[in-house]
Short mmCIF file of C-alpha atoms in Angstrom, two decimals:
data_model
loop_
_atom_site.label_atom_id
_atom_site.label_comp_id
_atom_site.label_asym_id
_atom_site.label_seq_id
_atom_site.Cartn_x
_atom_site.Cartn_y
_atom_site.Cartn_z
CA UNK A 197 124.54 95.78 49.00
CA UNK A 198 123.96 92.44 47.40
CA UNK A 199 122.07 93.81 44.59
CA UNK A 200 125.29 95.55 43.19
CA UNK A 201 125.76 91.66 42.51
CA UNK A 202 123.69 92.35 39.09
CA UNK A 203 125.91 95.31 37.66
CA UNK A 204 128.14 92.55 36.45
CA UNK A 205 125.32 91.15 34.51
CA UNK A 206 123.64 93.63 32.50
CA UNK A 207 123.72 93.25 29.06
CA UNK A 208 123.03 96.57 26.57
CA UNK A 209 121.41 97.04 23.16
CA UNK A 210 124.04 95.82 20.31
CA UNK A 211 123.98 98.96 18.38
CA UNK A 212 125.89 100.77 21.22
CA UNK A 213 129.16 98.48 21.21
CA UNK A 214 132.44 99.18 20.99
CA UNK A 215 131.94 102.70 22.37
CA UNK A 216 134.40 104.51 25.28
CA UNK A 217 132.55 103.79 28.47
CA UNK A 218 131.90 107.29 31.34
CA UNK A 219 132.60 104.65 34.01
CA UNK A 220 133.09 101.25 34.45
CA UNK A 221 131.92 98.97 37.30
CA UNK A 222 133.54 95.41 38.54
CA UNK A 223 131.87 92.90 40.60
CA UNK A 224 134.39 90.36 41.83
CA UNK A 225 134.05 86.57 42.94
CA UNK A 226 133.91 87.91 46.66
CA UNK A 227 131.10 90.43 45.84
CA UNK A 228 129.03 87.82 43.78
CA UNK A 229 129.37 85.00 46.72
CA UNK A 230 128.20 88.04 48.84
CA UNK A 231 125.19 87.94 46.90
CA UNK A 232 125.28 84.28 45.92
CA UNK A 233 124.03 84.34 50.21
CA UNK A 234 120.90 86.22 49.18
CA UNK A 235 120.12 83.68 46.38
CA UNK A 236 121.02 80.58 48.79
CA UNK A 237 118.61 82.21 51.20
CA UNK A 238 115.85 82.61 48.68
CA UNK A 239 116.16 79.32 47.19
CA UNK A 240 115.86 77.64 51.03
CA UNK A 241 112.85 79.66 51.67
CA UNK A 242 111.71 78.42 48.03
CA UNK A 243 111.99 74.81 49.20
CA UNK A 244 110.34 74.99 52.66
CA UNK A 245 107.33 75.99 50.80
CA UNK A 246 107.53 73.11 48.38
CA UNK A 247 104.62 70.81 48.19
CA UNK A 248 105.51 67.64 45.99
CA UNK A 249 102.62 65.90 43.99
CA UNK A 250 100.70 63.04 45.58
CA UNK A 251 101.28 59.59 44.61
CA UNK A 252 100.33 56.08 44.81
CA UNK A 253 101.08 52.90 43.43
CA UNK A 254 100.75 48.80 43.96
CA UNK A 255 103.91 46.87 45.83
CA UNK A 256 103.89 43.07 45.89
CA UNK A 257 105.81 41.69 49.33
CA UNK A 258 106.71 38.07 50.12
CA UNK A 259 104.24 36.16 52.11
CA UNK A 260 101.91 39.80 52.42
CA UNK A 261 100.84 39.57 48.29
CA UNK A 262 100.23 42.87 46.87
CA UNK A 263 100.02 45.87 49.08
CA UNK A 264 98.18 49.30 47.64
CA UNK A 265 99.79 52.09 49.02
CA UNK A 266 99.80 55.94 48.54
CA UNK A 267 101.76 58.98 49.54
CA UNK A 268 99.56 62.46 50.27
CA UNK A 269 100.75 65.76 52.08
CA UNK A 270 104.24 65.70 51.07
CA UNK A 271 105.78 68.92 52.37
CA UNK A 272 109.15 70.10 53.13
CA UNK A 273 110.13 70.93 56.89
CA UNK A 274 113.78 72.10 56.64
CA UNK A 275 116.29 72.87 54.02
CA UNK A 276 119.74 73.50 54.62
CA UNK A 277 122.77 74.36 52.37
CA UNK A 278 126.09 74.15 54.02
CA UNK A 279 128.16 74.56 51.38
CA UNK A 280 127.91 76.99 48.01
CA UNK A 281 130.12 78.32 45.77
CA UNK A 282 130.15 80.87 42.84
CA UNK A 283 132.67 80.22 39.66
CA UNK A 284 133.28 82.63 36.54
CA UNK A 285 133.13 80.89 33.27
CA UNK A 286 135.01 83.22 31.24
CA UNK A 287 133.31 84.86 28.58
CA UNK A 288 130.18 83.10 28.70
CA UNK A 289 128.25 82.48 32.28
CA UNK A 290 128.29 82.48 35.66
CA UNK A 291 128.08 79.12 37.53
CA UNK A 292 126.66 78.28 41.18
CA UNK A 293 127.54 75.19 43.02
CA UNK A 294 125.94 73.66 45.84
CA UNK A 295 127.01 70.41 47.58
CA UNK A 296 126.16 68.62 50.51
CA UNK A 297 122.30 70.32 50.75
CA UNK A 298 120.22 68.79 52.93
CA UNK A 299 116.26 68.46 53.29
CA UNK A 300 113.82 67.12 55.53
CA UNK A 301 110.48 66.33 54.32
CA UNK A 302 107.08 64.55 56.08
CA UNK A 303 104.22 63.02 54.83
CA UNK A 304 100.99 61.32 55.37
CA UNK A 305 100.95 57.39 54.50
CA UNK A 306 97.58 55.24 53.69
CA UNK A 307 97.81 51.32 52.23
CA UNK A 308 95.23 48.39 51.86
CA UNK A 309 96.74 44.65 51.37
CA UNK A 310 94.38 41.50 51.76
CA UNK A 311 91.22 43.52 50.52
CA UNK A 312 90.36 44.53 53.93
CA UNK A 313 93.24 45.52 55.76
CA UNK A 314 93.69 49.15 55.59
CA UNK A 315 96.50 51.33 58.11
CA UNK A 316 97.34 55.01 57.75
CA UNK A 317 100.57 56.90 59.36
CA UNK A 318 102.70 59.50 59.44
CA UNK A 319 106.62 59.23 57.44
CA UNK A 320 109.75 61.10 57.70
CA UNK A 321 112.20 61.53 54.52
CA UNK A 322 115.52 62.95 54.56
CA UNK A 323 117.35 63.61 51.54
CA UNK A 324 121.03 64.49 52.41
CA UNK A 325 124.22 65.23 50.15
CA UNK A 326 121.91 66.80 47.18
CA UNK A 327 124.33 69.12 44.87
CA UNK A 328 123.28 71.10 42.86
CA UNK A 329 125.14 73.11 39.21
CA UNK A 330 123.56 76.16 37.78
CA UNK A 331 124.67 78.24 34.96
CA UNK A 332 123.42 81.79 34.95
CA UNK A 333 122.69 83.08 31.37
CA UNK A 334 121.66 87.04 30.69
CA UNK A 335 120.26 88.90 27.72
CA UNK A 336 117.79 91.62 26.86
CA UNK A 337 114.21 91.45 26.18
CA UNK A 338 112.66 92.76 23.54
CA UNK A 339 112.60 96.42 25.12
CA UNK A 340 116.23 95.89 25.60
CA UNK A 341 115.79 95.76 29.42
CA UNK A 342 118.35 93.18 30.72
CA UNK A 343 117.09 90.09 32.08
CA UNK A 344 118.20 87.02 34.21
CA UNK A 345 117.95 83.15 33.18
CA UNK A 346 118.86 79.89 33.84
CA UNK A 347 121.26 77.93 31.48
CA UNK A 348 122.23 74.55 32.05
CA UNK A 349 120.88 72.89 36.02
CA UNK A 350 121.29 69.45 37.01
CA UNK A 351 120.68 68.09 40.39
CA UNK A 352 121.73 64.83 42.00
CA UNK A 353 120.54 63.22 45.45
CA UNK A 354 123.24 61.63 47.35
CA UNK A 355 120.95 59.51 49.88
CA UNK A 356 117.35 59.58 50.81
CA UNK A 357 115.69 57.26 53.70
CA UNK A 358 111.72 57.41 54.62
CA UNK A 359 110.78 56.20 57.87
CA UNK A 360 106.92 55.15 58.48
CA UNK A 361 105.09 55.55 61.85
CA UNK A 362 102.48 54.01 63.21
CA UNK A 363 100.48 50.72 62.18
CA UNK A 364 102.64 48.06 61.21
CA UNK A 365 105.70 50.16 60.01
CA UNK A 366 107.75 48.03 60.20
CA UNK A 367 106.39 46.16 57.22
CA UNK A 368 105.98 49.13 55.38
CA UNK A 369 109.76 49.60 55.83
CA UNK A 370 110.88 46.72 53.78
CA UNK A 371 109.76 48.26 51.09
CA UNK A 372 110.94 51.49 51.17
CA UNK A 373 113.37 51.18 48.34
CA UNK A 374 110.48 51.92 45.87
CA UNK A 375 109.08 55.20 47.85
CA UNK A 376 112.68 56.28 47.75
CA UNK A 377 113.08 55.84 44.37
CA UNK A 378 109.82 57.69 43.40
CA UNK A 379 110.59 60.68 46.07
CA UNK A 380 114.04 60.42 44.61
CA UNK A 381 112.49 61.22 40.94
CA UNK A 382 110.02 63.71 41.78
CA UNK A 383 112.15 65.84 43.98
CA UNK A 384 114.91 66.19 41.46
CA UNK A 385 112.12 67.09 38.97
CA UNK A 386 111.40 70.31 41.25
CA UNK A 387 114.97 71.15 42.33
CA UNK A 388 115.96 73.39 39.05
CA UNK A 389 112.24 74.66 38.55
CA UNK A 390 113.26 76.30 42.08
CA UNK A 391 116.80 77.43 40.81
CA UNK A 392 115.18 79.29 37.91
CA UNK A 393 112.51 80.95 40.20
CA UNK A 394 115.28 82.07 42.66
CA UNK A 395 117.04 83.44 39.29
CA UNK A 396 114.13 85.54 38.42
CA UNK A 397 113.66 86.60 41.96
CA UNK A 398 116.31 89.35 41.09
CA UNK A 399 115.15 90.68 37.86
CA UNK A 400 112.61 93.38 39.22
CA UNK A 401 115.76 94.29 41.44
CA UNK A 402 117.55 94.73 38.37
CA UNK A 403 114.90 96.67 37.39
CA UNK A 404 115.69 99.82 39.95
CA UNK A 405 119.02 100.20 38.65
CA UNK A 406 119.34 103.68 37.74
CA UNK A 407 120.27 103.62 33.83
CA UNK A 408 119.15 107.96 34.42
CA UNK A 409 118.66 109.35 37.81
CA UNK A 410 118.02 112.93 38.35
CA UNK A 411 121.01 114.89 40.24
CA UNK A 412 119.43 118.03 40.50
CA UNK A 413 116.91 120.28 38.81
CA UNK A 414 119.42 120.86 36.26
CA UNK A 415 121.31 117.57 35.40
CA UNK A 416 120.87 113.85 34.59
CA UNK A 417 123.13 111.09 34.99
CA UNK A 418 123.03 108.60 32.35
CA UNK A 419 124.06 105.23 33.37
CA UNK A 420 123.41 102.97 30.37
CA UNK A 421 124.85 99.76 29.50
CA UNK A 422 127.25 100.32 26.38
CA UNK A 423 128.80 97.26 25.85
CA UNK A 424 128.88 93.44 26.60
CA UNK A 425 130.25 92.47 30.58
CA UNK A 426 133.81 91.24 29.82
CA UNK A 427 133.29 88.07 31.77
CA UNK A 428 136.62 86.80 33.13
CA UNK A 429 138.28 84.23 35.40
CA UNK A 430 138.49 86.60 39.03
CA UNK A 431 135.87 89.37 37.93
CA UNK A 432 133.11 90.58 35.70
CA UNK A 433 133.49 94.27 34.45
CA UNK A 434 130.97 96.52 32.95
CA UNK A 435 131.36 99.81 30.73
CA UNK A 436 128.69 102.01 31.34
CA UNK A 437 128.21 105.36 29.32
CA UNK A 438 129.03 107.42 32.32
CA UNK A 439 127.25 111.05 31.42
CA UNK A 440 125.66 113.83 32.47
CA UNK A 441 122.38 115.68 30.29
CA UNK A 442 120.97 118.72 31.12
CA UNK A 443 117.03 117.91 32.18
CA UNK A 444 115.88 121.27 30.83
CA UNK A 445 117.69 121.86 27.10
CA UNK A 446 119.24 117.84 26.25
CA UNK A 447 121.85 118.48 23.11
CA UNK A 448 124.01 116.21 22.34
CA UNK A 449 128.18 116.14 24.30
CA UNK A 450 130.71 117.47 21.87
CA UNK A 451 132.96 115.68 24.48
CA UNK A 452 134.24 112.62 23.62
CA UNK A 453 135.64 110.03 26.39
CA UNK A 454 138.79 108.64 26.38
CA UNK A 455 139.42 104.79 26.63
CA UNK A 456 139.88 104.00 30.22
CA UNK A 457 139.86 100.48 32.39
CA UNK A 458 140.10 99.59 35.73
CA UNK A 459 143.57 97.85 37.21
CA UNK A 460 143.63 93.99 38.06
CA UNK A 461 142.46 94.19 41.39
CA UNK A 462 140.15 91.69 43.05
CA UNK A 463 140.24 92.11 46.39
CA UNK A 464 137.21 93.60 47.08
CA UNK A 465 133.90 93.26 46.53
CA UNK A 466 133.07 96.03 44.29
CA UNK A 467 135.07 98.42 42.02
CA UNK A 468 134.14 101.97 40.32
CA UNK A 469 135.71 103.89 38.08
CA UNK A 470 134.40 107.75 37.45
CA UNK A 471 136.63 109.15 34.13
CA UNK A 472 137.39 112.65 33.82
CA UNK A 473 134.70 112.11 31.03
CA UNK A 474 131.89 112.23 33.32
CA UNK A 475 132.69 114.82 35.28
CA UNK A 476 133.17 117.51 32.68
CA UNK A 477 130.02 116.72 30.70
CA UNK A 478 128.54 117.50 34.09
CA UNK A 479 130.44 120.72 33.86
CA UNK A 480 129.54 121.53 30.91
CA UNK A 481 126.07 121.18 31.69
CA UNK A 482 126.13 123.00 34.60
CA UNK A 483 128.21 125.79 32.58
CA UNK A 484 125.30 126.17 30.10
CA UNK A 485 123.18 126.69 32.82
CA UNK A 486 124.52 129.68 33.91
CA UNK A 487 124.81 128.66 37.78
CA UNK A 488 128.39 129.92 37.40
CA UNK A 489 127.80 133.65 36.85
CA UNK A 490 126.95 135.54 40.25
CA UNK A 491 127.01 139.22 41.26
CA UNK A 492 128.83 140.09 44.06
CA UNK A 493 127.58 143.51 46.09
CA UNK A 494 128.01 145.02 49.68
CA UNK A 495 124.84 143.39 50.20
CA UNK A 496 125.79 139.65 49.56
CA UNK A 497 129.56 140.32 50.20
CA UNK A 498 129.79 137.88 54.06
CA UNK A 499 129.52 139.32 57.54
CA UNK A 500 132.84 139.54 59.12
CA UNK A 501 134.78 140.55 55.42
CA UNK A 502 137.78 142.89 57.06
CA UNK A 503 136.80 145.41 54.21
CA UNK A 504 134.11 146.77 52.21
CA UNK A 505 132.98 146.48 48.78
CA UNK A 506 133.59 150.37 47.61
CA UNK A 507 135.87 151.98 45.38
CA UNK A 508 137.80 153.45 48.43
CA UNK A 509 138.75 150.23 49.47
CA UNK A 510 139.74 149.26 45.71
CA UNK A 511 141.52 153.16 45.97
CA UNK A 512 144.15 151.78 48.60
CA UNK A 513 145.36 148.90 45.82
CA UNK A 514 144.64 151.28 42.52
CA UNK A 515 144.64 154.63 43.58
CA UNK A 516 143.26 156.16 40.57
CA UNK A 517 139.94 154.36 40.97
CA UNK A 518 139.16 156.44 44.07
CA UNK A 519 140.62 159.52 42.27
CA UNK A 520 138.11 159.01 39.20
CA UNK A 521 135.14 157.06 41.26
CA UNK A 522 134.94 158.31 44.89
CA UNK A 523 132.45 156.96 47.77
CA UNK A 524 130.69 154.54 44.64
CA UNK A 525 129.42 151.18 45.98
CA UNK A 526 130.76 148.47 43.87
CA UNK A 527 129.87 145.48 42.09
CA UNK A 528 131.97 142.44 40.97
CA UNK A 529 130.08 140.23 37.58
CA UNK A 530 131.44 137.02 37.87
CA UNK A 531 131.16 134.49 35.37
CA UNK A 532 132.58 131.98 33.43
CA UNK A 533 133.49 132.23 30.43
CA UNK A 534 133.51 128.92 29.49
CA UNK A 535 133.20 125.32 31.10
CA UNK A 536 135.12 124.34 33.79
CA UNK A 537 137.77 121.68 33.31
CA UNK A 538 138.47 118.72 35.91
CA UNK A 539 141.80 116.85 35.67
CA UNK A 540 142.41 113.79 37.95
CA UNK A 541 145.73 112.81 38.40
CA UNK A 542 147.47 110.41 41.09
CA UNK A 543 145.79 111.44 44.22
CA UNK A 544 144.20 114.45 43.25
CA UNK A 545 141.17 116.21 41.66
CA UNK A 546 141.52 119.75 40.02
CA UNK A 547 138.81 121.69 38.48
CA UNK A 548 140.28 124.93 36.16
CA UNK A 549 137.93 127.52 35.82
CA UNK A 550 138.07 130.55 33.61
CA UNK A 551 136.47 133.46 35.08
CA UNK A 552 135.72 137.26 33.65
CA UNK A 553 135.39 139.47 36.84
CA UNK A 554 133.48 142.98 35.75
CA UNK A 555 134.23 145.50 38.21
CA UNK A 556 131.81 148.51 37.95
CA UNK A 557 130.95 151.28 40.56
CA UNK A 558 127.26 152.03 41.41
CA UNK A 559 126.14 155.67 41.27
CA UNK A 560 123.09 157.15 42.36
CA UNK A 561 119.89 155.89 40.75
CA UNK A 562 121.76 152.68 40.30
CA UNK A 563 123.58 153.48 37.00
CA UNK A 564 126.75 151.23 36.42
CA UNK A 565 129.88 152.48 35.66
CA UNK A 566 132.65 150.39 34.32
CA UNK A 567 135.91 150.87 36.23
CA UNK A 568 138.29 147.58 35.04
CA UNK A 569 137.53 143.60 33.56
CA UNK A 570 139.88 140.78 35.10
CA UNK A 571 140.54 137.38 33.44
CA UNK A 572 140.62 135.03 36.11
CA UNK A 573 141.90 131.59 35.80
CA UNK A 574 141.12 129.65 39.26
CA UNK A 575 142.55 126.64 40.10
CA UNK A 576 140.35 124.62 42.78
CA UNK A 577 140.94 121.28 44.53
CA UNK A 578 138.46 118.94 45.14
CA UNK A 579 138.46 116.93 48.08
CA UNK A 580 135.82 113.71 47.25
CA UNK A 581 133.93 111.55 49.37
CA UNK A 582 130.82 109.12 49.53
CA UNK A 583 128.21 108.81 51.82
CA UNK A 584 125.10 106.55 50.89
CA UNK A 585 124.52 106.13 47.63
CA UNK A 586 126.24 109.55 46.84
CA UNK A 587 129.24 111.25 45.75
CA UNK A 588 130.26 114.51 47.48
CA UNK A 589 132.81 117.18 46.80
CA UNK A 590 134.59 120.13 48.28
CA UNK A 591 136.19 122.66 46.69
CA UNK A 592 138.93 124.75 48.36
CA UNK A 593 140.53 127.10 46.06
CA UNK A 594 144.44 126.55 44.75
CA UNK A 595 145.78 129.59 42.93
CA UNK A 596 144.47 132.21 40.35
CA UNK A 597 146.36 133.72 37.50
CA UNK A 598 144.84 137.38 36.79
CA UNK A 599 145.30 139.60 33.51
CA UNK A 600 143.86 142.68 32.78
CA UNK A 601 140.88 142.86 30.19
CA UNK A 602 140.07 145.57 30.14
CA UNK A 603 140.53 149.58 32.35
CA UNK A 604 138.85 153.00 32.53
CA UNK A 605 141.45 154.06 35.36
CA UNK A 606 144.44 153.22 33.41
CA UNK A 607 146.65 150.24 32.93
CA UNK A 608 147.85 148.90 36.22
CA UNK A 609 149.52 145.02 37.24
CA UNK A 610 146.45 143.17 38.33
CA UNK A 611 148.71 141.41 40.42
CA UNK A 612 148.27 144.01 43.07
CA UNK A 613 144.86 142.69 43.47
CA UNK A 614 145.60 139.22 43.98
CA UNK A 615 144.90 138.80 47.32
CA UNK A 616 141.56 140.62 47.08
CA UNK A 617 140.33 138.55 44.08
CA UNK A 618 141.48 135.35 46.66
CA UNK A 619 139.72 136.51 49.60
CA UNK A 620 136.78 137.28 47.47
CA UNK A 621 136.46 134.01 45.48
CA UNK A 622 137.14 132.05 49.23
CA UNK A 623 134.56 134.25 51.03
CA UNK A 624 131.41 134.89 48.28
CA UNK A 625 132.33 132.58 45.47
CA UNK A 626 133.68 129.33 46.81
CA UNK A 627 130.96 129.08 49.41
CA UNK A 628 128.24 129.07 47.02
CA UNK A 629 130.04 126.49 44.72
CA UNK A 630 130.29 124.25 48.03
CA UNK A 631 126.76 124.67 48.57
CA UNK A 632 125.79 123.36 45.28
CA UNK A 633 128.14 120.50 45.47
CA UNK A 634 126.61 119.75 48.83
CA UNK A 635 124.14 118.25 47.64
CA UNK A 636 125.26 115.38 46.36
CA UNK A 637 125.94 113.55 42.98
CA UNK A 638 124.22 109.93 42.62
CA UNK A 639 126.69 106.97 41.90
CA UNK A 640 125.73 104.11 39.51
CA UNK A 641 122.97 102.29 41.79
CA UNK A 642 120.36 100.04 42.64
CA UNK A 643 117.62 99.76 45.12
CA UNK A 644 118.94 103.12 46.97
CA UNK A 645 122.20 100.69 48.39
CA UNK A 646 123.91 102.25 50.74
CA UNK A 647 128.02 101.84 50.08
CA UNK A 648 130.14 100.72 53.39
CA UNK A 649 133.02 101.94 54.23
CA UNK A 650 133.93 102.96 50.81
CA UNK A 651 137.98 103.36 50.05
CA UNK A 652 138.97 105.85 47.13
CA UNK A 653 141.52 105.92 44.80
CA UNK A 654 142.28 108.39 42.58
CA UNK A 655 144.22 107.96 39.32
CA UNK A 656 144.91 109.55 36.09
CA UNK A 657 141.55 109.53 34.12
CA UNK A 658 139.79 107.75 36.35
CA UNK A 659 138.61 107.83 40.56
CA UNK A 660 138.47 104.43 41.47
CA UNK A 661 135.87 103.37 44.35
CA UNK A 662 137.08 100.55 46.79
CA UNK A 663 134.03 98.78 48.54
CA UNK A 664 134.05 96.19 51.06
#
């Protein structure tokens, strides 16, 4: 989950501004201080493996003279960060505040004073109330892949004691004030060095975010970055071209999206918005792929039908097909005749499909005969949910409108075979549809993050995903 953290951060190639986004994603304060717990937990395992730098010097102490001394093995033994906080500086950066840190640190000890006294020992340093500011910056590489850095970092040490043990260390420890002051300098020397490495942690995460991800052996979703985040005050939003290509013939969408944002919501972590944009380019690919022409026969028509597919049984609705075709098997071409059309409107997701239906009976040595055309206009609703990474559908059908293209057997209201053409779409058609749909479309991504207990919302232009 925390990785969705970084699609508020992405930054896209400046040729491709200004341009209607397919969807739009928002990351809000609570979702970045969700992930602002990774990056706390990072930079703490950063520090425990810190080493600081040797060091030695000469001290002079009353009635002792000059003492040689030298710190070796300085290593950090706990880090702790009770308090953190992430702020949105609008329109530029994203800043990270830390107070009240605290570190424990131990080291070896060696000094010589009066040429030939020499004493070794063990010390313990605590540095306690260390804050820390980060700003974090973004742009794209030369490639135009987007890319993590640090801006501005300061650090500043509230307190930090060293304790000596063993020899005399109690001696040593009137002079502590100087190792302090030197532990003091070199650990804030290392503290934003470790920021900036935590920072850069995440860019190979950012890195599996799924700007195109195959959907099936047919489609491709784009997910691009199309325009600068709009960085503001609660939440970080980011257009994303939102688009489906065909893998197999790519052309270029003659469908142009509509300008569409999300409403001011910032009470959870994450927010999604699909436009009606995406969805029909998917359509459209899918259209040009044929997967929505099918032949319907006795031999695919589904066990259990309360009638079969024959020109007797199309006799009882339009008696002068029996008359003219007796005892012929039939078969139903169904097809589109062009691409779908999904409308989203409050609460609900409609997909219009024009269909021909080509009614022909089957004589002997399988020669078709044309018996009557039907345009169909079906009206399905789609009933949308997540699971994973994924977004899943279900199509139950509304209504159909018929009209009669064309007859051998004489004009007749196609309305008399309205409930046929409904029990045959529900029963053949709509079950295959389902079982393409079942499979799954993937949802701007990255790292294969699974989405808990997602919310939906569906509005006009736009479904809106609610994550907590």
């Amino acid at each position: 989950m925390f990785h969705i953290l970084f699609l508020g951060l992405l930054v896209i190639i400046p040729e491709s501004l200004c341009t209607n986004p397919g969807a739009v994603a928002r990351i809000t304060e609570k979702g970045l201080n969700y992930g602002l717990e990774i990056g706390i937990s990072v930079l703490q395992e950063k520090l425990q493996q810190l080493t600081i730098p040797s060091f030695s010097g000469t001290e002079h102490i009353p009635i002792v003279g000059s003492v040689e001394y030298s710190f070796t093995q300085i290593h950090m033994t706990s880090a702790s960060f009770p308090s953190s906080a992430l702020s949105l500086v609008p329109g530029s950066a994203i800043q990270v505040t830390i107070s009240g840190a605290q570190l424990g640190l131990s080291a070896e000890w060696a000094v010589k004073f009066l040429t030939f006294f020499h004493e070794k020992g063990s010390a313990d340093l605590s540095v306690s109330d260390l804050s820390i500011i980060a700003n974090i910056n973004v742009h794209t590489d030369k490639s135009g892949v987007p890319v993590l850095s640090a801006g501005s970092c300061t650090s500043q040490i509230g307190s930090l004691t060293v304790r000596f043990h063993g020899g005399h260390s109690w001696l040593y420890n009137l002079f502590d004030l100087v190792i302090e002051e030197i532990l003091r300098y070199e650990i804030n020397q290392f503290v934003c060095p470790l920021v900036t490495e935590s920072i850069n942690y995440f860019n190979p995460k950012i890195n599996t975010f799924n700007f195109q991800t195959p959907v099936n052996a047919i489609a491709e979703a784009e997910y691009g970055l199309i325009n600068n985040p709009i960085i503001s005050q609660n939440y970080i939003d980011v257009d994303l071209k939102g688009e489906i290509i065909s893998r197999t013939h790519p052309q270029k969408n003659t469908l142009v999206p509509e300008a569409f944002s999300l409403p001011d919501n910032d009470n959870s972590m994450l927010y999604l918005g699909l436009s009606e944009y995406l969805l029909n380019t998917g359509a459209q690919v899918y259209y040009d792929s044929g997967i929505f022409q099918m032949t319907v026969t006795q031999d695919t028509w589904p066990a259990g039908m309360p009638f079969s597919l024959n020109t007797n049984t199309l006799g009882i609705l339009i008696p002068q097909v029996a008359k003219l075709y007796p005892d012929l098997p039939v078969q139903m071409q169904i097809f589109a005749n062009k691409a779908p059309t999904v409308t989203m409107m409050a609460n609900s997701v409609t997909m219009k499909i024009p269909f021909t239906v080509q009614v022909q009976g089957i004589k002997p040595q399988n020669t078709a005969v044309p018996i009557f055309t039907l345009n169909v206009d079906a009206t399905f609703s789609n009933n949308i949910f997540i699971k994973g990474s994924s977004l899943y559908g279900s199509l139950s059908l509304n209504s159909i409108n018929l009209s009669l293209a064309q007859t051998s057997v004489g004009t007749f209201k196609p309305n008399v075979l309205q409930n046929f053409m409904e029990i045959a779409l529900s029963m053949d058609t709509l079950p295959k549809m389902n079982a393409f749909l079942s499979n799954g479309f993937p949802l701007p991504n990255i790292a294969q993050v699974n989405f808990i207990n997602p919310q939906i919302s569906i509005m006009q232009a736009s479904t809106l995903l609610f994550h907590f």
